[in-house]
mmCIF file of C-alpha atoms and ligand atoms in Angstrom:
data_model
loop_
_atom_site.group_PDB
_atom_site.id
_atom_site.type_symbol
_atom_site.label_atom_id
_atom_site.label_comp_id
_atom_site.label_asym_id
_atom_site.label_seq_id
_atom_site.Cartn_x
_atom_site.Cartn_y
_atom_site.Cartn_z
ATOM 1 C CA MET A 1 56.387 0.911 70.003
ATOM 2 C CA PHE A 2 58.380 3.310 68.206
ATOM 3 C CA ILE A 3 57.822 3.044 64.456
ATOM 4 C CA ARG A 4 60.453 4.221 62.249
ATOM 5 C CA GLY A 5 58.537 5.208 59.045
ATOM 6 C CA ARG A 6 61.652 6.430 57.604
ATOM 7 C CA ARG A 7 62.816 2.763 56.990
ATOM 8 C CA LEU A 8 60.680 2.942 53.716
ATOM 9 C CA ARG A 9 62.351 6.339 52.510
ATOM 10 C CA GLN A 10 66.146 5.432 53.051
ATOM 11 C CA ASN A 11 67.088 4.758 49.531
ATOM 12 C CA LYS A 12 65.794 5.119 46.087
ATOM 13 C CA ASN A 13 64.972 1.468 45.445
ATOM 14 C CA ILE A 14 62.893 1.233 48.419
ATOM 15 C CA ARG A 15 61.102 4.300 47.787
ATOM 16 C CA ASN A 16 60.404 3.221 44.181
ATOM 17 C CA LEU A 17 59.199 -0.266 45.669
ATOM 18 C CA VAL A 18 56.664 1.401 47.761
ATOM 19 C CA GLU A 19 55.562 4.258 45.465
ATOM 20 C CA GLU A 20 51.570 4.528 45.101
ATOM 21 C CA THR A 21 51.282 6.677 42.260
ATOM 22 C CA ASN A 22 52.350 6.168 38.577
ATOM 23 C CA LEU A 23 51.763 8.982 36.110
ATOM 24 C CA SER A 24 51.898 7.433 32.667
ATOM 25 C CA VAL A 25 51.899 8.942 28.975
ATOM 26 C CA ASN A 26 48.712 6.692 28.773
ATOM 27 C CA ASP A 27 47.040 9.257 31.124
ATOM 28 C CA LEU A 28 47.259 12.248 29.089
ATOM 29 C CA ILE A 29 44.828 14.166 27.199
ATOM 30 C CA MET A 30 46.381 16.914 24.998
ATOM 31 C CA PRO A 31 44.052 20.006 24.444
ATOM 32 C CA ILE A 32 44.803 21.945 21.193
ATOM 33 C CA PHE A 33 43.496 25.383 20.283
ATOM 34 C CA LEU A 34 42.591 25.694 16.405
ATOM 35 C CA THR A 35 42.167 28.597 14.224
ATOM 36 C CA ASP A 36 41.178 29.011 10.666
ATOM 37 C CA GLY A 37 43.801 29.771 7.916
ATOM 38 C CA LYS A 38 47.337 28.549 6.956
ATOM 39 C CA SER A 39 50.564 28.315 8.532
ATOM 40 C CA LYS A 40 49.551 30.524 11.593
ATOM 41 C CA SER A 41 50.692 30.095 14.834
ATOM 42 C CA GLN A 42 49.764 32.972 17.532
ATOM 43 C CA LYS A 43 51.060 33.353 21.011
ATOM 44 C CA ILE A 44 48.716 33.314 23.959
ATOM 45 C CA ASP A 45 50.084 35.912 26.111
ATOM 46 C CA SER A 46 48.753 34.216 29.506
ATOM 47 C CA MET A 47 49.786 30.729 28.485
ATOM 48 C CA PRO A 48 53.496 30.560 27.811
ATOM 49 C CA ASN A 49 54.557 27.939 25.346
ATOM 50 C CA ILE A 50 50.953 27.308 24.389
ATOM 51 C CA PHE A 51 49.557 28.573 20.917
ATOM 52 C CA ARG A 52 46.722 29.002 18.593
ATOM 53 C CA LYS A 53 47.484 27.383 15.750
ATOM 54 C CA THR A 54 45.962 26.734 12.245
ATOM 55 C CA LEU A 55 45.312 22.788 11.419
ATOM 56 C CA ASP A 56 48.454 22.417 9.263
ATOM 57 C CA ASN A 57 50.627 23.701 12.229
ATOM 58 C CA GLN A 58 48.619 21.680 14.870
ATOM 59 C CA LEU A 59 49.253 18.326 12.752
ATOM 60 C CA LYS A 60 52.908 18.782 13.412
ATOM 61 C CA ASP A 61 51.997 18.780 17.280
ATOM 62 C CA ILE A 62 49.727 16.023 16.771
ATOM 63 C CA SER A 63 52.448 13.972 15.218
ATOM 64 C CA SER A 64 54.952 14.633 17.994
ATOM 65 C CA ALA A 65 52.084 13.748 20.592
ATOM 66 C CA ILE A 66 51.686 10.426 18.835
ATOM 67 C CA LYS A 67 55.627 9.920 18.779
ATOM 68 C CA LEU A 68 55.647 10.500 22.524
ATOM 69 C CA GLY A 69 52.778 7.922 23.145
ATOM 70 C CA ILE A 70 49.898 10.368 23.641
ATOM 71 C CA ASN A 71 46.513 8.637 22.946
ATOM 72 C CA ALA A 72 44.242 11.451 22.928
ATOM 73 C CA ILE A 73 43.655 15.050 21.945
ATOM 74 C CA ILE A 74 40.583 17.499 22.992
ATOM 75 C CA ILE A 75 40.349 20.217 20.333
ATOM 76 C CA PHE A 76 38.801 23.670 20.874
ATOM 77 C CA PRO A 77 38.027 26.255 18.103
ATOM 78 C CA ALA A 78 38.966 29.850 18.048
ATOM 79 C CA ILE A 79 35.945 31.128 15.887
ATOM 80 C CA ASN A 80 36.396 34.087 13.468
ATOM 81 C CA LYS A 81 34.378 36.840 15.068
ATOM 82 C CA LYS A 82 32.384 37.604 12.064
ATOM 83 C CA LEU A 83 30.906 33.909 12.317
ATOM 84 C CA LYS A 84 29.490 34.532 15.803
ATOM 85 C CA ASP A 85 25.854 34.915 16.367
ATOM 86 C CA PRO A 86 23.432 34.843 19.167
ATOM 87 C CA LEU A 87 22.423 31.392 18.202
ATOM 88 C CA GLY A 88 25.777 30.154 17.631
ATOM 89 C CA LYS A 89 24.683 28.707 14.283
ATOM 90 C CA GLU A 90 28.560 28.270 13.290
ATOM 91 C CA ALA A 91 28.574 25.152 15.682
ATOM 92 C CA LEU A 92 26.321 23.420 13.301
ATOM 93 C CA ASN A 93 28.118 24.287 10.114
ATOM 94 C CA LYS A 94 29.179 20.820 8.581
ATOM 95 C CA LYS A 95 31.914 22.727 6.735
ATOM 96 C CA GLY A 96 33.245 24.516 9.731
ATOM 97 C CA LEU A 97 36.600 24.615 11.454
ATOM 98 C CA ILE A 98 35.990 21.463 13.902
ATOM 99 C CA PRO A 99 34.175 19.124 11.413
ATOM 100 C CA ARG A 100 37.006 19.693 8.935
ATOM 101 C CA ALA A 101 39.816 19.514 11.632
ATOM 102 C CA ILE A 102 38.215 16.162 12.923
ATOM 103 C CA SER A 103 38.208 14.427 9.432
ATOM 104 C CA THR A 104 41.759 15.717 8.436
ATOM 105 C CA ILE A 105 43.356 14.615 11.732
ATOM 106 C CA LYS A 106 41.256 11.184 11.691
ATOM 107 C CA LYS A 107 42.550 10.751 7.872
ATOM 108 C CA LYS A 108 46.172 11.535 8.898
ATOM 109 C CA PHE A 109 46.399 9.756 12.212
ATOM 110 C CA PRO A 110 43.486 7.106 12.457
ATOM 111 C CA GLU A 111 44.623 5.818 15.782
ATOM 112 C CA ILE A 112 44.607 9.156 17.768
ATOM 113 C CA LEU A 113 41.335 9.484 19.889
ATOM 114 C CA VAL A 114 39.863 12.892 18.981
ATOM 115 C CA ILE A 115 37.586 14.488 21.675
ATOM 116 C CA THR A 116 35.543 17.433 20.792
ATOM 117 C CA ASP A 117 34.044 20.080 23.075
ATOM 118 C CA VAL A 118 30.292 20.278 22.865
ATOM 119 C CA ALA A 119 29.087 23.825 23.730
ATOM 120 C CA LEU A 120 28.262 27.079 22.392
ATOM 121 C CA ASP A 121 30.631 29.721 23.808
ATOM 122 C CA PRO A 122 33.078 29.506 21.219
ATOM 123 C CA TYR A 123 30.206 30.271 18.490
ATOM 124 C CA ASN A 124 27.934 32.538 20.393
ATOM 125 C CA SER A 125 28.398 36.255 20.334
ATOM 126 C CA ASP A 126 27.151 36.284 23.951
ATOM 127 C CA GLY A 127 30.093 34.080 25.072
ATOM 128 C CA HIS A 128 27.945 31.878 26.987
ATOM 129 C CA ASP A 129 27.720 28.004 26.681
ATOM 130 C CA GLY A 130 23.926 28.183 25.758
ATOM 131 C CA LEU A 131 21.223 30.381 24.088
ATOM 132 C CA LEU A 132 20.747 33.780 25.892
ATOM 133 C CA LYS A 133 17.225 35.127 26.034
ATOM 134 C CA ASN A 134 16.077 38.070 28.213
ATOM 135 C CA GLY A 135 19.066 37.472 30.702
ATOM 136 C CA GLU A 136 18.224 33.806 30.823
ATOM 137 C CA ILE A 137 20.380 30.803 29.680
ATOM 138 C CA LEU A 138 17.876 28.584 28.184
ATOM 139 C CA ASN A 139 18.019 24.869 28.945
ATOM 140 C CA ASP A 140 16.151 22.690 26.746
ATOM 141 C CA GLU A 141 16.341 24.880 23.546
ATOM 142 C CA THR A 142 20.357 24.678 24.098
ATOM 143 C CA VAL A 143 20.298 20.927 24.783
ATOM 144 C CA GLU A 144 18.385 20.458 21.013
ATOM 145 C CA ILE A 145 21.384 22.166 19.464
ATOM 146 C CA LEU A 146 24.057 20.666 21.640
ATOM 147 C CA CYS A 147 22.504 17.105 20.205
ATOM 148 C CA ARG A 148 22.946 18.388 16.628
ATOM 149 C CA GLN A 149 26.390 19.409 17.283
ATOM 150 C CA ALA A 150 27.517 16.270 18.978
ATOM 151 C CA CYS A 151 25.978 14.147 15.848
ATOM 152 C CA ILE A 152 27.777 16.430 13.446
ATOM 153 C CA HIS A 153 31.187 15.744 15.436
ATOM 154 C CA ALA A 154 30.647 12.111 15.260
ATOM 155 C CA GLU A 155 29.497 11.849 11.730
ATOM 156 C CA PHE A 156 33.075 13.656 10.855
ATOM 157 C CA GLY A 157 34.830 10.976 13.107
ATOM 158 C CA ALA A 158 35.297 12.380 16.611
ATOM 159 C CA ASP A 159 35.754 9.368 19.124
ATOM 160 C CA ILE A 160 34.530 11.120 22.111
ATOM 161 C CA VAL A 161 32.267 13.993 22.269
ATOM 162 C CA ALA A 162 32.549 16.107 25.500
ATOM 163 C CA PRO A 163 29.805 18.432 26.463
ATOM 164 C CA SER A 164 31.094 21.110 28.710
ATOM 165 C CA ASP A 165 28.078 23.258 28.910
ATOM 166 C CA MET A 166 26.423 22.170 32.360
ATOM 167 C CA MET A 167 22.824 22.214 30.771
ATOM 168 C CA ASP A 168 20.690 19.953 32.473
ATOM 169 C CA GLY A 169 19.640 16.721 31.050
ATOM 170 C CA ARG A 170 22.179 17.087 27.758
ATOM 171 C CA VAL A 171 23.991 13.654 28.354
ATOM 172 C CA ALA A 172 20.695 11.502 28.040
ATOM 173 C CA LYS A 173 19.646 13.598 25.086
ATOM 174 C CA ILE A 174 22.962 13.576 23.426
ATOM 175 C CA ARG A 175 23.296 9.726 23.827
ATOM 176 C CA GLU A 176 19.553 9.222 22.445
ATOM 177 C CA ALA A 177 20.678 11.423 19.358
ATOM 178 C CA LEU A 178 23.798 9.901 18.727
ATOM 179 C CA ASP A 179 22.264 6.433 18.867
ATOM 180 C CA ARG A 180 19.278 7.423 16.807
ATOM 181 C CA LYS A 181 21.703 8.285 13.976
ATOM 182 C CA GLY A 182 23.594 5.147 14.397
ATOM 183 C CA PHE A 183 26.731 6.510 16.179
ATOM 184 C CA TYR A 184 26.581 4.198 19.012
ATOM 185 C CA ASN A 185 30.201 3.623 19.233
ATOM 186 C CA THR A 186 30.908 7.457 19.944
ATOM 187 C CA ALA A 187 31.385 7.929 23.779
ATOM 188 C CA ILE A 188 30.172 10.713 25.690
ATOM 189 C CA MET A 189 32.877 12.348 28.228
ATOM 190 C CA SER A 190 30.865 14.614 30.106
ATOM 191 C CA TYR A 191 31.818 17.521 32.130
ATOM 192 C CA ALA A 192 29.735 16.506 35.053
ATOM 193 C CA ALA A 193 31.279 18.519 37.887
ATOM 194 C CA LYS A 194 32.425 21.702 36.239
ATOM 195 C CA PHE A 195 32.607 24.648 38.753
ATOM 196 C CA ALA A 196 32.158 28.384 38.008
ATOM 197 C CA SER A 197 35.908 28.899 38.421
ATOM 198 C CA SER A 198 38.122 31.924 37.770
ATOM 199 C CA LEU A 199 40.617 29.703 36.679
ATOM 200 C CA TYR A 200 39.359 29.678 32.995
ATOM 201 C CA GLY A 201 40.631 33.081 32.344
ATOM 202 C CA PRO A 202 43.652 32.400 30.039
ATOM 203 C CA PHE A 203 41.510 29.756 28.171
ATOM 204 C CA ARG A 204 38.734 32.539 27.226
ATOM 205 C CA GLU A 205 41.785 34.823 26.228
ATOM 206 C CA ALA A 206 42.788 31.807 23.867
ATOM 207 C CA LEU A 207 39.340 31.438 22.131
ATOM 208 C CA ASN A 208 38.165 35.072 22.670
ATOM 209 C CA SER A 209 35.086 33.643 24.366
ATOM 210 C CA LYS A 210 34.527 35.715 27.458
ATOM 211 C CA PRO A 211 30.905 36.202 28.412
ATOM 212 C CA LYS A 212 29.911 39.595 27.179
ATOM 213 C CA SER A 213 27.481 39.809 29.970
ATOM 214 C CA GLY A 214 27.033 38.305 33.416
ATOM 215 C CA ASP A 215 28.744 35.155 34.398
ATOM 216 C CA LYS A 216 28.321 31.409 34.071
ATOM 217 C CA LYS A 217 27.099 30.791 37.786
ATOM 218 C CA SER A 218 23.629 29.657 36.676
ATOM 219 C CA TYR A 219 24.898 26.763 35.008
ATOM 220 C CA GLN A 220 28.279 25.933 36.662
ATOM 221 C CA ILE A 221 28.412 24.972 40.092
ATOM 222 C CA ASN A 222 29.531 27.089 42.948
ATOM 223 C CA PRO A 223 32.888 26.393 43.955
ATOM 224 C CA LYS A 224 31.947 26.272 47.498
ATOM 225 C CA ASN A 225 29.762 23.219 46.876
ATOM 226 C CA TYR A 226 30.877 19.595 47.326
ATOM 227 C CA ARG A 227 27.402 17.749 47.724
ATOM 228 C CA GLU A 228 26.253 19.515 44.660
ATOM 229 C CA ALA A 229 29.168 18.150 42.512
ATOM 230 C CA VAL A 230 28.592 14.730 43.722
ATOM 231 C CA LYS A 231 24.939 15.115 42.716
ATOM 232 C CA GLU A 232 25.908 16.099 39.170
ATOM 233 C CA ILE A 233 28.384 13.067 39.020
ATOM 234 C CA LEU A 234 25.581 10.676 40.028
ATOM 235 C CA LEU A 235 23.194 12.301 37.582
ATOM 236 C CA ASP A 236 25.441 11.996 34.375
ATOM 237 C CA GLU A 237 26.575 8.630 35.317
ATOM 238 C CA ALA A 238 22.660 7.546 35.386
ATOM 239 C CA GLU A 239 22.141 9.616 32.049
ATOM 240 C CA GLY A 240 24.642 7.065 30.139
ATOM 241 C CA ALA A 241 27.948 9.155 30.162
ATOM 242 C CA ASP A 242 31.011 6.941 29.522
ATOM 243 C CA LEU A 243 33.361 9.147 31.208
ATOM 244 C CA LEU A 244 33.110 11.966 33.646
ATOM 245 C CA VAL A 245 34.997 15.214 34.068
ATOM 246 C CA VAL A 246 35.910 17.048 37.099
ATOM 247 C CA LYS A 247 37.081 20.580 36.370
ATOM 248 C CA PRO A 248 39.285 22.465 37.413
ATOM 249 C CA ALA A 249 41.787 19.894 39.228
ATOM 250 C CA SER A 250 43.929 20.947 41.528
ATOM 251 C CA PHE A 251 41.514 23.194 43.936
ATOM 252 C CA TYR A 252 39.105 20.240 43.621
ATOM 253 C CA LEU A 253 40.709 17.253 44.625
ATOM 254 C CA ASP A 254 38.217 16.398 47.300
ATOM 255 C CA VAL A 255 35.498 16.060 44.483
ATOM 256 C CA ILE A 256 37.908 13.904 42.208
ATOM 257 C CA LYS A 257 38.373 11.617 45.020
ATOM 258 C CA THR A 258 34.792 11.310 45.912
ATOM 259 C CA ALA A 259 33.971 10.784 42.181
ATOM 260 C CA SER A 260 36.418 8.148 41.927
ATOM 261 C CA GLU A 261 34.909 6.309 44.854
ATOM 262 C CA THR A 262 31.300 7.008 44.135
ATOM 263 C CA SER A 263 30.864 6.307 40.333
ATOM 264 C CA VAL A 264 32.424 3.283 38.537
ATOM 265 C CA LEU A 265 33.060 5.278 35.461
ATOM 266 C CA PRO A 266 36.520 6.452 34.575
ATOM 267 C CA ILE A 267 37.303 10.117 35.962
ATOM 268 C CA VAL A 268 39.009 12.523 33.913
ATOM 269 C CA ALA A 269 40.344 15.727 35.637
ATOM 270 C CA TYR A 270 41.058 18.821 33.780
ATOM 271 C CA GLN A 271 43.856 20.768 34.951
ATOM 272 C CA VAL A 272 42.716 23.980 33.233
ATOM 273 C CA SER A 273 44.265 26.980 31.812
ATOM 274 C CA GLY A 274 44.702 29.089 35.086
ATOM 275 C CA GLU A 275 46.298 26.105 36.816
ATOM 276 C CA TYR A 276 48.804 25.864 33.950
ATOM 277 C CA SER A 277 49.477 29.762 33.854
ATOM 278 C CA MET A 278 49.973 29.913 37.624
ATOM 279 C CA ILE A 279 52.755 27.349 37.524
ATOM 280 C CA LYS A 280 54.416 28.617 34.376
ATOM 281 C CA ALA A 281 54.350 32.271 35.793
ATOM 282 C CA ALA A 282 55.874 31.353 38.957
ATOM 283 C CA ALA A 283 58.305 29.085 37.210
ATOM 284 C CA GLN A 284 59.314 32.045 34.703
ATOM 285 C CA LYS A 285 59.824 34.203 37.661
ATOM 286 C CA GLY A 286 62.298 31.687 39.355
ATOM 287 C CA TYR A 287 59.819 31.334 42.397
ATOM 288 C CA ILE A 288 59.352 27.553 41.622
ATOM 289 C CA ASP A 289 61.011 24.877 39.517
ATOM 290 C CA ASN A 290 58.840 24.137 36.441
ATOM 291 C CA ASP A 291 59.219 20.445 36.039
ATOM 292 C CA SER A 292 59.193 19.269 39.336
ATOM 293 C CA VAL A 293 56.049 21.366 40.431
ATOM 294 C CA MET A 294 54.448 20.142 36.830
ATOM 295 C CA CYS A 295 55.178 16.432 38.137
ATOM 296 C CA GLU A 296 53.904 17.044 41.431
ATOM 297 C CA SER A 297 50.623 18.822 40.225
ATOM 298 C CA LEU A 298 49.588 16.063 37.903
ATOM 299 C CA GLU A 299 50.762 13.340 40.352
ATOM 300 C CA SER A 300 48.736 14.780 43.119
ATOM 301 C CA ILE A 301 45.615 14.783 40.734
ATOM 302 C CA LYS A 302 46.329 10.991 39.973
ATOM 303 C CA ARG A 303 46.838 10.329 43.695
ATOM 304 C CA ALA A 304 43.257 11.666 44.405
ATOM 305 C CA GLY A 305 41.647 9.246 41.858
ATOM 306 C CA ALA A 306 41.795 10.701 38.240
ATOM 307 C CA THR A 307 42.075 8.034 35.761
ATOM 308 C CA ALA A 308 43.116 10.416 32.906
ATOM 309 C CA ILE A 309 44.186 14.249 32.760
ATOM 310 C CA ILE A 310 43.379 16.961 30.249
ATOM 311 C CA THR A 311 46.595 19.093 30.783
ATOM 312 C CA TYR A 312 48.563 21.774 28.783
ATOM 313 C CA PHE A 313 51.542 20.255 30.073
ATOM 314 C CA ALA A 314 50.919 17.122 27.850
ATOM 315 C CA LEU A 315 53.709 17.487 25.543
ATOM 316 C CA GLU A 316 56.022 18.722 28.413
ATOM 317 C CA ILE A 317 55.433 15.963 30.670
ATOM 318 C CA ALA A 318 55.478 13.221 27.827
ATOM 319 C CA LYS A 319 58.799 14.294 27.039
ATOM 320 C CA LEU A 320 60.055 14.226 30.544
ATOM 321 C CA LEU A 321 58.501 10.829 31.112
ATOM 322 C CA ARG A 322 60.217 9.460 28.197
ATOM 323 C CA ASN A 323 63.531 10.580 29.151
ATOM 324 C CA GLN A 324 63.202 9.354 32.820
HETATM 325 C C1 PBG B 401 33.526 25.930 27.609
HETATM 326 C C2 PBG B 401 34.722 25.554 28.129
HETATM 327 C C3 PBG B 401 35.604 26.214 28.967
HETATM 328 C C4 PBG B 401 37.018 25.576 29.423
HETATM 329 C C5 PBG B 401 36.735 24.277 28.475
HETATM 330 N N1 PBG B 401 35.332 24.343 28.192
HETATM 331 C C6 PBG B 401 35.393 27.720 29.631
HETATM 332 C C7 PBG B 401 34.185 28.027 30.407
HETATM 333 O O1 PBG B 401 33.541 27.460 30.823
HETATM 334 O O2 PBG B 401 34.324 29.349 30.461
HETATM 335 C C8 PBG B 401 37.914 25.921 30.246
HETATM 336 C C9 PBG B 401 39.207 25.257 30.080
HETATM 337 C C10 PBG B 401 40.225 26.028 30.737
HETATM 338 O O3 PBG B 401 40.253 26.736 31.347
HETATM 339 O O4 PBG B 401 41.589 25.370 30.314
HETATM 340 N N2 PBG B 401 32.757 25.172 27.191
#
C-alpha cells in the first residue's frame, strides 16, 4: 500500500487539526535578574535584550508579564561583591535583596507566582553553590544553610522555592524545615537533573557568579550521563519535591522525555542562558530567523514532555503568542 502522509499536511486547517504540541503563555516562567539600588538597568553583553535591573525597574517588567498572561517569575540576585564571603552569609540576611524583593513583588502583584533560587553561588565569594573547604564542596553543612535560606524565602512570601545546588538529600531536608515552620503550602521545585553544562556562562556573567576555582562537576551531573539523571529525578520525587527541573533543555530532550514518562510530577525545563544567547547571536548575524527559531526551540522542549519552561524568551514569546 502507498501511504500518502502529505494528505494531513495539505492546508493550514488540516495541519492545525492534527497539531500535537501547543505552546501557551501558561507554560512560561520568566527569569529576572535583580540588582540593588534604584532606577538602574544594566546590559548583559552576552544576553541581548536581557538586563540586570533594580527592583523598581523589574516591577515594570513584571507588570508587562502579568498583562501578557505570564503566571510565574523566578528571581536571581546579583549580589554586591562587598557582601560576599566564603560562608555566603548574605543568603540568610532577612533584609537582603531577595527577601525585600519577594515581599514588594507579592504586595504589588499578589497573584504572580514568585519562585526563588535556593543555592549559595550568588552569595559565596568562591562562586560555588555550596561551602568550599580544602577543595571540597561540603554537602550536609551546605544543606543546613539551604534549609534556612528556603525558610526565609517562604517567610517573605515565595510561593515556590527552587533548590538549584545539587547537594544530596536537600529536598527532604528543605521540606522538613518548611513544614516545621508551618510553610506547608510553599512548594519545592527541585533542580533534579542539573548538568555540569557549559551553557551557563552568560548567566554567570549576569550575576558575576563564576566559580573562583575549579568547576561544578563534583555536584552537577556529567552531561554524558542519562541513567544518572534518571536516578536524580527518582530521588527528588521520593524526597517530596512538587515539581522537577531538567536543565539545560535543548541538548537534554532525551532526559526531559524520560523524566515526563518516569515521574508523575510536572517537569519544568530550563532553557538556560547559553541556549538563549546562541539563538540571539545567530539571529543578530542574520544566520537564522529569531522568531521562528525561538518558537521551534520552545515547542521542541514541550514536545519532549515539559509541562512548563523557564525561558529568557518569556516576554518575547508571550507577545508573539498574544498576536497570533
Ligand atoms: C546556580 C544557577 C545557575 C543557573 C541557575 N541557577 C548557574 C550554575 O549552576 O552555575 C544557570 C541558569 C542559566 O544559565 O540560565 N545556582
